[in-house]
PDB file of C-alpha atoms in Angstrom:
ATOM      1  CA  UNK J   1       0.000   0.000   0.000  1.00  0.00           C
ATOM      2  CA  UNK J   2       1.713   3.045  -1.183  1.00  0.00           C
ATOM      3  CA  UNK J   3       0.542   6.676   0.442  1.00  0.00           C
ATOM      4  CA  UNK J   4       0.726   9.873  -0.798  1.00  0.00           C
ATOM      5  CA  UNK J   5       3.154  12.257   0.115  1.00  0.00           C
ATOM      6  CA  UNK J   6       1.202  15.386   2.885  1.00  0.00           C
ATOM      7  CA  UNK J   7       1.403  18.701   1.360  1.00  0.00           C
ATOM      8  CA  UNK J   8       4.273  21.075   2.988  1.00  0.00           C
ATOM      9  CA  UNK J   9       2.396  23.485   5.441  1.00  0.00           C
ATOM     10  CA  UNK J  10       3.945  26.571   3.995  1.00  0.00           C
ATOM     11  CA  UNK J  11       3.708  30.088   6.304  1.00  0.00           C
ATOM     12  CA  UNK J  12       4.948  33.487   6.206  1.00  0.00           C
ATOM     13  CA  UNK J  13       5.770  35.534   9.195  1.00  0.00           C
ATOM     14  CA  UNK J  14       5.307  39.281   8.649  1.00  0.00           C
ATOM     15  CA  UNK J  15       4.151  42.461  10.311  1.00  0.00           C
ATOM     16  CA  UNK J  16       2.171  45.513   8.767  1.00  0.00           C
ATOM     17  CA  UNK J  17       4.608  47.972   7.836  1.00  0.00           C
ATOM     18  CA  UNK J  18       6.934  45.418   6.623  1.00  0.00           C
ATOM     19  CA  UNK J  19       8.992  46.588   3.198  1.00  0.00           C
ATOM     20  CA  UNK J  20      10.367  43.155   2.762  1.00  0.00           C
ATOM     21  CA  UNK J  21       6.878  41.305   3.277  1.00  0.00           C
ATOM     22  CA  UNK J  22       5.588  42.690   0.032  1.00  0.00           C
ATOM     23  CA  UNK J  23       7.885  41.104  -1.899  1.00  0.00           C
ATOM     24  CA  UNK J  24       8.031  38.176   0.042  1.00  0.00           C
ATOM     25  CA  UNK J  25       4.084  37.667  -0.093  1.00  0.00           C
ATOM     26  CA  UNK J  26       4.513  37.667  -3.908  1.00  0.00           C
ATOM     27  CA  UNK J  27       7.822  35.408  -4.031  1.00  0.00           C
ATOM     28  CA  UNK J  28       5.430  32.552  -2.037  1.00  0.00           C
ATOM     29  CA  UNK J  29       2.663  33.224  -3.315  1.00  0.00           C
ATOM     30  CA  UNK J  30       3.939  32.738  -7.125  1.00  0.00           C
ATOM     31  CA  UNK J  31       6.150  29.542  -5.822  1.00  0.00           C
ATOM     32  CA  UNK J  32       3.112  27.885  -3.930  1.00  0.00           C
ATOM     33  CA  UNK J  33       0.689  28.602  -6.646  1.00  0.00           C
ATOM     34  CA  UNK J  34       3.403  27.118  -9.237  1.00  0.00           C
ATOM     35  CA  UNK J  35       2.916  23.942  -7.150  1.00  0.00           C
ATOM     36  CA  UNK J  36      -1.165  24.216  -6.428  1.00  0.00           C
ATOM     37  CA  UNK J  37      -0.027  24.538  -3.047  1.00  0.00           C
ATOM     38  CA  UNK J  38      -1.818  26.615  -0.125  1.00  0.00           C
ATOM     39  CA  UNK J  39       0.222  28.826   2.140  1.00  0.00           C
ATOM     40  CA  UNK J  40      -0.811  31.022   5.463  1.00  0.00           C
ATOM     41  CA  UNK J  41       0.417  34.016   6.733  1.00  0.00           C
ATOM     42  CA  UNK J  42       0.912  34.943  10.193  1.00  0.00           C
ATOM     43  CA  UNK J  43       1.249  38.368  11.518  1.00  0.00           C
ATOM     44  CA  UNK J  44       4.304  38.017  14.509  1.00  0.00           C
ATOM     45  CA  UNK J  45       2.634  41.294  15.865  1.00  0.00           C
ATOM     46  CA  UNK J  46      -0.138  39.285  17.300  1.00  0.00           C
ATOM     47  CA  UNK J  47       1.753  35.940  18.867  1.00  0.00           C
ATOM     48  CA  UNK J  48       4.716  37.362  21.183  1.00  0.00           C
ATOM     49  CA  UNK J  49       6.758  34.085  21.316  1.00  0.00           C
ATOM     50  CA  UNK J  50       6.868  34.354  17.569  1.00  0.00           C
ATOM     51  CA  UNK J  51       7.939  37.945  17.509  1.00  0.00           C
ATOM     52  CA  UNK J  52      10.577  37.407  20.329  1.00  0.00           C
ATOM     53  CA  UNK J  53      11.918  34.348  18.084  1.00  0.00           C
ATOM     54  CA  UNK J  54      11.967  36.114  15.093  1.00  0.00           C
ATOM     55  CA  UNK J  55      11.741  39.921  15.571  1.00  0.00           C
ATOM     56  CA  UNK J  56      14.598  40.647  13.319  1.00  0.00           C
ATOM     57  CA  UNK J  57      14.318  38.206  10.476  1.00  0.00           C
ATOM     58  CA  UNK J  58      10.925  39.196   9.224  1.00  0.00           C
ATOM     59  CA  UNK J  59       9.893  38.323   6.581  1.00  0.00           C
ATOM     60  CA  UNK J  60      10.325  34.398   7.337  1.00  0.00           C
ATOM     61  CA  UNK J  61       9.108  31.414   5.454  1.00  0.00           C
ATOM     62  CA  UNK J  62       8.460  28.402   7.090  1.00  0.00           C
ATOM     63  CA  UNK J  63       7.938  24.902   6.082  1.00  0.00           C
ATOM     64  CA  UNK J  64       6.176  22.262   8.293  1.00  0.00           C
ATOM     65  CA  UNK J  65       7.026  24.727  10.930  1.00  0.00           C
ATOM     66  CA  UNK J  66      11.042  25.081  10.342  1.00  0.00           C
ATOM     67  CA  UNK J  67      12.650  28.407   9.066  1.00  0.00           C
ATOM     68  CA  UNK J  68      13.511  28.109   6.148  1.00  0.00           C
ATOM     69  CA  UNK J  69      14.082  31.711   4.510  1.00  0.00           C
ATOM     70  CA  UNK J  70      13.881  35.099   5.842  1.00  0.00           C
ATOM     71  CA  UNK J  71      14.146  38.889   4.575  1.00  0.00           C
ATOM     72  CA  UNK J  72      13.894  38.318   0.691  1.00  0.00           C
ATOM     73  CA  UNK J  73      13.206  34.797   0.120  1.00  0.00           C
ATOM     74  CA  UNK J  74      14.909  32.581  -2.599  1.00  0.00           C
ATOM     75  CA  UNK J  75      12.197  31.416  -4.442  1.00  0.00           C
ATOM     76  CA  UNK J  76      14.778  28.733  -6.294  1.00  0.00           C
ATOM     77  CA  UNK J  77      15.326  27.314  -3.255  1.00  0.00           C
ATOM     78  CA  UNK J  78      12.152  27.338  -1.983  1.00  0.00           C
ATOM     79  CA  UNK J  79      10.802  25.532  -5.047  1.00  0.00           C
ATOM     80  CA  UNK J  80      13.496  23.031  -4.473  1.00  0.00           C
ATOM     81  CA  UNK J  81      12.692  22.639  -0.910  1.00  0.00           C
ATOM     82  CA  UNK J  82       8.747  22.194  -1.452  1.00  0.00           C
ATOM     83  CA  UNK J  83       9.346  19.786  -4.687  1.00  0.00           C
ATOM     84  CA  UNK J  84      11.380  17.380  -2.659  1.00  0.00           C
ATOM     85  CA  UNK J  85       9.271  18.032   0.172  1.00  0.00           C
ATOM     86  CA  UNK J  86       6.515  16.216  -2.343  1.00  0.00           C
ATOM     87  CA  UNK J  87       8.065  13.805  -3.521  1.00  0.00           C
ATOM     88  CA  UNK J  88       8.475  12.275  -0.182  1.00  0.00           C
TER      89      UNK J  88
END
């Protein structure tokens, strides 16, 4: 019995005011959509563990909860990351 592999949970950590999270926003949203993936954003504003983790990295991408980018995201690599990610 084979399974299929889970979709990557893909989010972005940003705040309102944010220069970077504009074109970080885009960067994920044209590399999920590439891969008919969802994504979620988070703003770090409201959860004060995750701006204390991260409050000088914004924007950061996770996947399946790991950093895996941050400030302008390498949408190469994040390709990469979410194809293997896929392929199980």
């Amino acid at each position: 019995m084979s399974t299929l592999p889970v979709a990557p949970a893909v989010t972005l950590l940003t705040r309102p005011g944010c220069h970077l999270c504009e074109a970080a926003r885009a960067a994920v949203a044209r590399v999920t959509g590439d891969l008919g993936l969802g994504w979620t954003e988070l703003d770090v504003d409201q959860d004060p563990e995750l701006a204390r983790r991260h409050a000088e990295e914004i924007p950061v991408v996770l996947v399946d909860g790991v950093p895996r980018d941050f400030w302008q995201i390498d949408e190469r690599r994040l390709a990469r990351l979410l194809r293997e990610r896929l392929a199980g």
